[in-house]
Amino acid sequence: MQTALATAGLAPLFGRSVPAVLPASLTSESRTVTRRTVAANDEIYAEGDRAMSFYKIAAGVVRTYKLLSDGRRQIGAFYLPGDIFGLESGEDHRFGADAVTETRLLVHRREPRALTGDDGALAREVVAAMMRDLERAQEHMMLLGRKSARERIASFLLALSERMADSVGTVCLPMSRNDMADHLGLTIESVSRAVTQLEREGLIELPPNRRTVILRNAAALRHLAD
Amino acid sequence: MQTALATAGLAPLFGRSVPAVLPASLTSESRTVTRRTVAANDEIYAEGDRAMSFYKIAAGVVRTYKLLSDGRRQIGAFYLPGDIFGLESGEDHRFGADAVTETRLLVHRREPRALTGDDGALAREVVAAMMRDLERAQEHMMLLGRKSARERIASFLLALSERMADSVGTVCLPMSRNDMADHLGLTIESVSRAVTQLEREGLIELPPNRRTVILRNAAALRHLAD
DNA sequence: TCGGCATTTTGATCCTGATCAAGGACCGGT
DNA sequence: ACCGGTCCTTGATCAGGATCAAAATGCCGA
């Protein structure tokens, strides 16, 4: 007997692989979905807030983060259009979330029936989103625990370029050096220096605006990132 | 309609919280389960191996890790009796796993039906295990990205003491300093120095064998760990 | 076009943790 | 008890990245 569980994204766990592109089935048609627009740098929810909803990005970029009591911040992930974030296993949000750029969100009210019943595609997306978060977090532990500043920047640029898919080899960084630093476990100065160094070495090129990166030698970057 | 999905651990996502203690329902009675004993430091599976099974620990301790091409190692997690590890969303293992101490395992063959059908309790455990891995990985990113050596040791000892529950305030470390270092993003010398420093400050006490830690001032440790 | 502001870069110095190198302590076997 | 090996600690020095400080650049609105 094939139950909803098997059709809801866990089956791939046991044989098939997860499709690279998720179905764009998270529409506003369901009665539990509303829209929300958030200005750049505005908060979507705070760490510790009751988790009433989860979110899918229609446009924009979001960061999730944790704070230490003295203000040190760790950005857990950046989310891009199509990504789902804000899923929690417990009662409340263990990370805060805010908009990196102006962002349009689809807000899914968290209800017991949301994952069952009518929308199997949504359930599949939700489970896939959690598994993807887990894989990214595990990969990121390797970066934070064992990679040098240069290697972290190389890994980050490559990963972002794979997700953002601008014209080949070009990435428009939506986030500030500060956000990159807090994601990569560095200071803003170290990020700047590592980026400059990669540019001097010819692995990347930075147009004067400094928020765009052209990957000039992806092979060398990949070798650095391992 | 309540489907298997709702009863299989995702329902807590949307209201209830995950029980602290998982049901001990992963027995050897099912025909897909076998036993395996692994000697200390022996490999259970390698990074990149096809993921044919997942595992539940009957006794012992396991570490999962990734390697960089030059040998740098990041230990993603330690797993204790009752824990499930080796779950993958893709085709193969993204971390390697080996035994820290001699370990007895229940090996669950990975089959499409394993999560459905008869054993709803197993499905619940599997999903809970994945969510727990995600939470631990996210918490660990904060440690690796933003905490000092002393703070890392304090966080690690507290987390371990909560999971191992020896006589109050006492933790028997099953792993070497080397393993601790590769989990905490430090060198073995830094681990040793941080531990010694915490001891001199009176926050912990180390009997001569050095593999047991008595938490003398849990409040101060917690303050360090944040 | 100019001025003000935020962001990024660059420079100088410091410091935490890494590296290199010995010592000690514990454990198992004989 | 002794020996050999492994694990852990300690010491000295080094270096990568942090911190402190300031200059350059880009952006946006007047």
XYZ file of C-alpha atoms (C1' of nucleotides) in Angstrom:
512
model
C 0.000 0.000 0.000
C 1.304 3.393 -0.994
C 0.316 5.981 1.548
C 0.518 9.735 1.398
C 3.881 9.525 3.107
C 5.359 7.651 0.214
C 4.031 10.151 -2.263
C 5.019 13.128 -0.212
C 8.729 13.302 -0.720
C 10.067 10.656 1.585
C 9.935 7.952 -1.014
C 12.982 9.443 -2.751
C 14.759 8.777 0.502
C 14.601 5.152 -0.333
C 15.529 4.806 -3.924
C 14.851 7.604 -6.359
C 16.679 10.896 -6.192
C 15.152 14.286 -5.541
C 14.393 16.192 -8.744
C 16.666 19.181 -9.203
C 13.800 21.531 -9.942
C 10.808 21.552 -7.667
C 7.309 21.819 -9.041
C 6.054 25.390 -8.886
C 2.882 24.249 -7.238
C 2.866 26.581 -4.277
C 0.240 28.976 -5.550
C -2.056 31.351 -3.760
C -5.109 29.343 -4.684
C -5.352 27.504 -1.404
C -7.324 29.368 1.230
C -4.407 29.223 3.656
C -2.044 31.301 1.537
C -1.617 35.063 1.679
C 0.893 37.461 0.184
C 3.312 39.736 1.912
C 5.867 42.237 0.674
C 8.845 43.113 2.837
C 11.256 46.000 2.307
C 14.997 45.415 2.195
C 16.445 44.722 5.654
C 13.042 44.498 7.285
C 12.296 41.635 9.607
C 10.026 38.799 8.508
C 10.051 37.109 11.892
C 12.387 37.100 14.868
C 14.298 34.252 16.456
C 11.974 32.763 19.059
C 8.748 33.998 17.474
C 5.921 31.509 17.437
C 6.079 29.776 14.075
C 2.642 30.506 12.685
C 3.569 30.225 9.025
C 6.188 29.184 6.569
C 7.109 31.062 3.433
C 7.897 30.673 -0.221
C 9.790 33.424 -1.992
C 8.100 34.854 -5.065
C 10.786 37.491 -5.577
C 13.717 38.768 -3.571
C 16.274 37.289 -1.200
C 15.960 36.335 2.477
C 18.515 35.576 5.180
C 17.917 33.492 8.306
C 20.159 33.988 11.319
C 20.841 33.361 14.967
C 22.317 35.832 17.437
C 24.579 35.300 20.409
C 23.800 37.394 23.472
C 26.582 39.838 22.674
C 25.334 40.434 19.158
C 27.508 38.063 17.148
C 25.430 36.839 14.265
C 25.497 33.664 12.221
C 23.532 33.678 8.998
C 22.372 30.118 8.457
C 21.284 30.445 4.855
C 20.208 32.738 2.063
C 16.966 31.890 0.291
C 16.217 32.780 -3.332
C 13.015 32.912 -5.408
C 11.295 29.540 -5.322
C 12.881 28.568 -2.011
C 10.850 27.693 1.046
C 11.972 28.799 4.497
C 10.573 29.123 8.004
C 9.720 25.455 8.455
C 10.163 24.346 12.050
C 9.735 21.059 13.810
C 8.976 22.751 17.120
C 6.657 25.478 18.239
C 8.712 28.467 17.272
C 11.334 29.823 14.945
C 14.842 28.832 15.897
C 16.283 31.360 13.453
C 15.169 34.882 12.697
C 14.512 35.871 9.099
C 14.702 39.128 7.270
C 14.684 40.447 3.751
C 18.032 41.080 2.099
C 16.358 42.904 -0.782
C 12.734 43.907 -1.199
C 10.928 40.605 -1.179
C 7.525 39.257 -2.144
C 6.423 36.236 -0.130
C 3.718 33.632 -0.225
C 2.752 33.043 3.386
C 1.439 29.599 4.246
C -0.460 29.426 7.473
C 0.728 26.524 9.523
C -2.177 24.129 9.933
C -2.229 20.428 10.731
C -4.035 19.705 7.466
C -1.695 21.756 5.319
C 0.555 18.827 4.599
C -2.132 16.263 4.048
C -5.360 16.327 2.133
C -5.590 18.117 -1.155
C -2.127 19.435 -1.939
C 0.313 16.565 -2.247
C 2.609 18.695 -4.345
C 2.952 21.180 -1.499
C 3.774 18.388 0.905
C 6.448 17.167 -1.462
C 7.920 20.621 -1.694
C 7.943 21.075 2.057
C 9.767 17.834 2.709
C 12.208 18.508 -0.127
C 12.882 21.955 1.332
C 13.728 20.487 4.707
C 16.053 17.903 3.202
C 17.750 20.560 1.147
C 18.224 22.717 4.240
C 19.823 19.758 5.965
C 22.224 19.094 3.103
C 23.193 22.744 2.872
C 23.732 23.006 6.615
C 25.941 19.915 6.601
C 27.984 21.204 3.689
C 28.292 24.542 5.453
C 29.682 22.920 8.592
C 32.642 21.733 6.536
C 33.155 25.262 5.248
C 32.949 26.862 8.681
C 34.955 24.249 10.489
C 37.790 23.559 8.116
C 38.137 25.984 5.207
C 40.357 29.068 4.951
C 38.936 32.505 4.167
C 39.855 32.203 0.495
C 38.343 28.749 0.248
C 35.158 29.990 1.911
C 34.767 32.800 -0.595
C 35.435 30.456 -3.516
C 32.888 27.929 -2.211
C 30.325 30.639 -1.607
C 30.652 32.222 -5.048
C 30.430 28.867 -6.786
C 27.403 27.757 -4.779
C 25.643 31.048 -5.393
C 26.411 31.002 -9.098
C 24.875 27.554 -9.346
C 21.713 28.743 -7.682
C 21.369 32.119 -9.355
C 22.220 31.113 -12.932
C 22.795 34.564 -14.400
C 24.514 34.768 -17.753
C 27.234 32.146 -17.624
C 29.886 32.879 -15.029
C 28.325 36.037 -13.689
C 26.791 36.369 -10.233
C 25.044 39.427 -8.884
C 25.515 39.357 -5.163
C 22.303 40.488 -3.526
C 23.850 40.737 -0.068
C 26.371 43.057 1.549
C 29.889 42.112 2.593
C 28.558 42.148 6.122
C 25.996 39.461 5.332
C 28.601 37.401 3.534
C 30.901 37.711 6.545
C 28.214 36.590 8.975
C 27.370 33.654 6.750
C 30.972 32.578 6.193
C 32.230 33.008 9.751
C 34.542 35.896 8.856
C 34.730 39.651 9.333
C 33.768 42.090 6.647
C 37.416 43.062 6.215
C 38.497 39.473 5.692
C 35.777 38.979 3.100
C 36.894 42.093 1.276
C 40.527 41.046 1.318
C 39.837 37.509 0.162
C 37.676 38.771 -2.696
C 40.351 41.270 -3.710
C 42.992 38.577 -3.600
C 40.965 36.242 -5.836
C 40.588 39.135 -8.239
C 44.333 39.886 -8.276
C 44.970 36.203 -8.958
C 42.618 36.381 -11.910
C 40.117 33.815 -10.634
C 37.318 36.361 -10.567
C 36.668 39.831 -11.903
C 34.739 42.604 -10.174
C 33.080 45.350 -12.161
C 33.380 48.689 -10.372
C 30.082 48.348 -8.555
C 31.576 45.458 -6.512
C 28.280 43.627 -6.183
C 28.760 41.645 -9.360
C 31.302 38.880 -9.712
C 32.457 37.291 -12.949
C 33.946 33.847 -12.478
C 37.003 33.899 -14.723
C 38.468 30.566 -13.710
C 35.756 28.312 -12.368
C 38.048 25.290 -12.420
C 40.556 26.959 -10.131
C 37.750 28.157 -7.869
C 36.361 24.640 -7.717
C 39.790 23.320 -6.869
C 40.024 25.833 -4.037
C 36.554 24.978 -2.785
C 37.291 21.252 -3.141
C -8.509 12.550 6.492
C -5.417 11.640 8.431
C -2.883 10.053 6.117
C 0.285 8.219 6.972
C 2.142 11.459 6.383
C 0.307 13.118 9.203
C 1.012 10.247 11.540
C 4.596 9.884 10.481
C 6.243 12.789 12.155
C 5.416 15.696 9.925
C 2.277 16.536 11.797
C 4.372 17.908 14.658
C 5.696 20.379 12.101
C 2.369 22.028 12.194
C 1.345 22.259 15.773
C 2.529 19.701 18.257
C 6.127 19.457 19.332
C 8.432 16.517 18.856
C 8.571 14.247 21.898
C 11.922 14.417 23.656
C 12.266 10.669 23.814
C 11.601 8.605 20.732
C 9.691 5.364 20.920
C 12.059 2.424 21.031
C 10.152 0.711 18.283
C 13.001 -0.027 15.932
C 13.317 -3.685 16.668
C 14.812 -6.513 14.674
C 11.442 -8.124 14.132
C 10.887 -6.689 10.682
C 12.353 -8.804 7.903
C 14.393 -5.865 6.586
C 16.479 -5.461 9.700
C 19.804 -7.121 10.416
C 22.434 -6.694 13.107
C 26.019 -5.634 12.755
C 28.826 -5.128 15.225
C 31.672 -2.781 14.413
C 34.974 -2.485 16.275
C 36.214 0.866 17.520
C 37.489 3.070 14.699
C 36.267 0.731 11.988
C 34.379 2.129 9.073
C 30.624 1.623 8.765
C 30.395 3.208 5.327
C 32.511 5.685 3.382
C 31.620 9.088 2.025
C 30.196 8.504 -1.422
C 29.152 4.892 -0.831
C 25.807 3.936 -2.236
C 23.309 4.380 0.614
C 21.807 0.924 0.842
C 20.784 1.121 4.491
C 20.333 3.366 7.436
C 21.231 2.509 10.999
C 20.057 2.656 14.558
C 22.559 2.369 17.353
C 21.894 -0.363 19.889
C 25.127 0.285 21.774
C 28.212 2.359 21.165
C 29.013 5.701 19.544
C 29.347 6.660 15.887
C 30.830 9.678 14.113
C 29.922 10.929 10.636
C 32.403 13.046 8.722
C 33.460 14.618 5.486
C 36.990 14.951 4.179
C 38.634 17.648 2.105
C 41.022 16.456 -0.605
C 44.052 17.243 1.552
C 42.746 15.245 4.493
C 41.166 17.925 6.624
C 38.194 16.342 8.353
C 34.935 17.754 9.649
C 32.921 15.533 11.946
C 29.298 16.422 11.379
C 27.837 14.677 14.382
C 28.245 12.023 17.032
C 25.447 9.505 17.396
C 24.588 7.719 20.634
C 22.512 4.634 21.490
C 18.986 5.087 20.200
C 20.049 7.550 17.503
C 19.422 6.948 13.821
C 22.012 7.923 11.233
C 22.835 7.256 7.598
C 19.581 8.653 6.199
C 20.112 10.314 2.837
C 17.818 12.089 0.450
C 19.946 11.171 -2.546
C 21.465 7.999 -3.851
C 24.556 7.843 -1.709
C 26.102 8.809 1.581
C 27.254 12.397 1.715
C 29.170 11.717 4.941
C 31.265 8.749 5.916
C 30.540 6.980 9.209
C 32.667 4.995 11.564
C 32.523 3.618 15.041
C 34.052 5.675 17.832
C 33.774 2.791 20.272
C 32.760 -0.799 19.613
C 29.223 -0.458 18.350
C 26.206 -2.668 17.831
C 23.910 -1.553 15.033
C 20.492 -2.350 13.698
C 20.792 -2.128 9.937
C 17.646 -1.171 8.049
C 17.703 -2.014 4.397
C 16.588 0.933 2.364
C 13.409 -0.075 0.558
C 10.603 2.014 -0.837
C 8.146 0.281 1.455
C 10.236 0.659 4.570
C 8.642 3.929 5.500
C 5.109 2.995 4.680
C 3.031 -0.058 5.368
C 3.234 -1.751 8.712
C 5.644 0.262 10.799
C 4.319 3.758 11.306
C 6.455 4.109 14.411
C 9.586 3.553 12.358
C 8.493 6.208 9.876
C 7.937 8.606 12.738
C 11.399 7.907 14.072
C 13.030 8.374 10.708
C 11.454 11.751 10.115
C 12.188 12.844 13.665
C 15.808 11.794 13.186
C 16.143 13.928 10.091
C 14.606 16.941 11.789
C 16.880 16.488 14.740
C 19.916 16.298 12.461
C 18.821 19.544 10.855
C 18.444 21.325 14.178
C 21.794 20.075 15.400
C 23.522 21.082 12.184
C 22.035 24.564 12.370
C 23.047 24.974 15.982
C 26.510 23.735 15.104
C 26.911 26.341 12.374
C 26.631 29.015 15.054
C 29.300 27.279 17.082
C 31.674 26.881 14.144
C 31.081 30.286 12.668
C 31.054 32.515 15.711
C 32.199 30.926 18.957
C 35.657 31.000 20.540
C 37.533 27.817 21.418
C 36.468 28.047 25.058
C 32.857 28.655 24.108
C 32.947 25.689 21.744
C 34.192 23.359 24.445
C 31.614 24.633 26.909
C 28.800 24.177 24.369
C 30.015 20.712 23.458
C 30.293 19.471 27.026
C 26.852 20.795 27.918
C 25.218 19.313 24.826
C 26.871 15.969 25.415
C 25.935 15.910 29.080
C 22.317 16.513 28.145
C 22.363 13.588 25.737
C 24.378 11.130 27.813
C 22.736 11.690 31.172
C 25.317 10.022 33.400
C 25.145 10.679 37.116
C 24.325 14.339 37.430
C 27.042 16.595 36.105
C 29.349 13.854 34.921
C 30.091 13.071 31.287
C 32.232 10.223 30.032
C 33.668 11.348 26.730
C 33.636 8.411 24.345
C 35.727 10.195 21.731
C 39.349 11.292 21.564
C 40.586 14.868 21.608
C 41.213 14.430 17.919
C 37.562 13.679 17.259
C 36.487 16.591 19.418
C 38.840 18.858 17.472
C 37.495 17.752 14.112
C 33.940 18.245 15.324
C 34.565 21.670 16.847
C 36.723 23.124 14.095
C 39.851 23.275 16.263
C 43.164 21.450 16.600
C 43.779 18.814 19.216
C 46.134 21.181 21.050
C 43.534 23.923 21.194
C 40.969 21.484 22.559
C 43.395 20.344 25.217
C 44.272 23.893 26.221
C 40.656 25.032 26.364
C 39.709 22.048 28.496
C 42.643 22.672 30.815
C 41.721 26.321 31.095
C 38.121 25.514 32.011
C 39.481 23.179 34.640
C 41.819 25.814 36.111
C 38.884 28.221 36.230
C 36.925 25.644 38.193
C 34.092 25.258 35.691
C 34.898 21.601 35.167
C 36.960 18.910 36.815
C 38.929 16.142 35.114
C 39.718 12.909 36.911
C 43.190 11.654 35.991
C 42.001 9.480 33.123
C 41.012 12.685 31.216
C 38.086 11.065 29.456
C 35.612 11.946 32.158
C 34.435 15.476 32.818
C 32.574 16.678 35.870
C 30.621 19.853 35.289
C 31.319 21.906 38.414
C 29.642 25.106 37.347
C 27.003 24.373 34.775
C 25.591 27.883 35.044
C 28.904 29.453 34.083
C 29.333 26.949 31.284
C 25.869 27.763 30.014
C 26.689 31.441 30.138
C 29.817 30.790 28.077
C 27.923 28.661 25.587
C 25.101 31.219 25.424
C 26.637 68.432 -10.314
C 27.372 68.352 -5.725
C 27.193 66.740 -1.032
C 26.119 63.317 2.381
C 25.983 58.699 3.657
C 26.594 53.895 3.513
C 29.480 50.449 1.795
C 33.794 48.689 0.586
C 38.622 48.719 0.520
C 43.110 49.279 2.409
C 46.584 49.749 6.009
C 48.742 48.832 10.695
C 48.760 46.176 14.575
C 47.053 42.627 17.667
C 45.582 38.153 19.203
C 43.536 33.681 19.013
C 44.357 29.510 17.614
C 47.625 26.770 14.416
C 51.901 24.671 13.994
C 56.083 22.600 15.509
C 58.277 20.132 19.092
C 58.851 17.845 23.449
C 57.298 15.736 27.538
C 53.997 13.042 30.424
C 50.372 9.953 31.517
C 47.693 5.972 30.783
C 46.957 1.201 28.962
C 47.745 -3.192 27.245
C 50.635 -7.003 26.803
C 54.324 -9.757 28.463
C 56.659 -4.353 37.161
C 58.412 -3.134 32.731
C 57.994 -1.800 28.139
C 56.023 0.205 24.018
C 52.598 2.666 21.939
C 48.933 5.860 21.859
C 46.761 9.723 23.622
C 47.016 13.948 26.013
C 49.269 18.025 27.726
C 52.495 21.724 27.669
C 55.735 25.034 25.693
C 57.579 28.132 21.956
C 56.786 30.278 17.863
C 54.077 31.418 13.788
C 50.320 33.060 10.958
C 45.651 33.823 9.464
C 42.236 36.467 10.429
C 40.399 40.004 13.874
C 40.473 44.562 15.324
C 41.251 49.384 15.003
C 41.533 53.204 11.983
C 41.052 55.775 7.911
C 40.609 56.505 3.064
C 38.228 55.499 -1.337
C 34.231 54.479 -3.939
C 29.552 54.286 -5.264
C 24.874 55.734 -4.644
C 21.058 58.759 -4.145
C 18.672 62.778 -3.431
C 18.748 67.828 -3.496
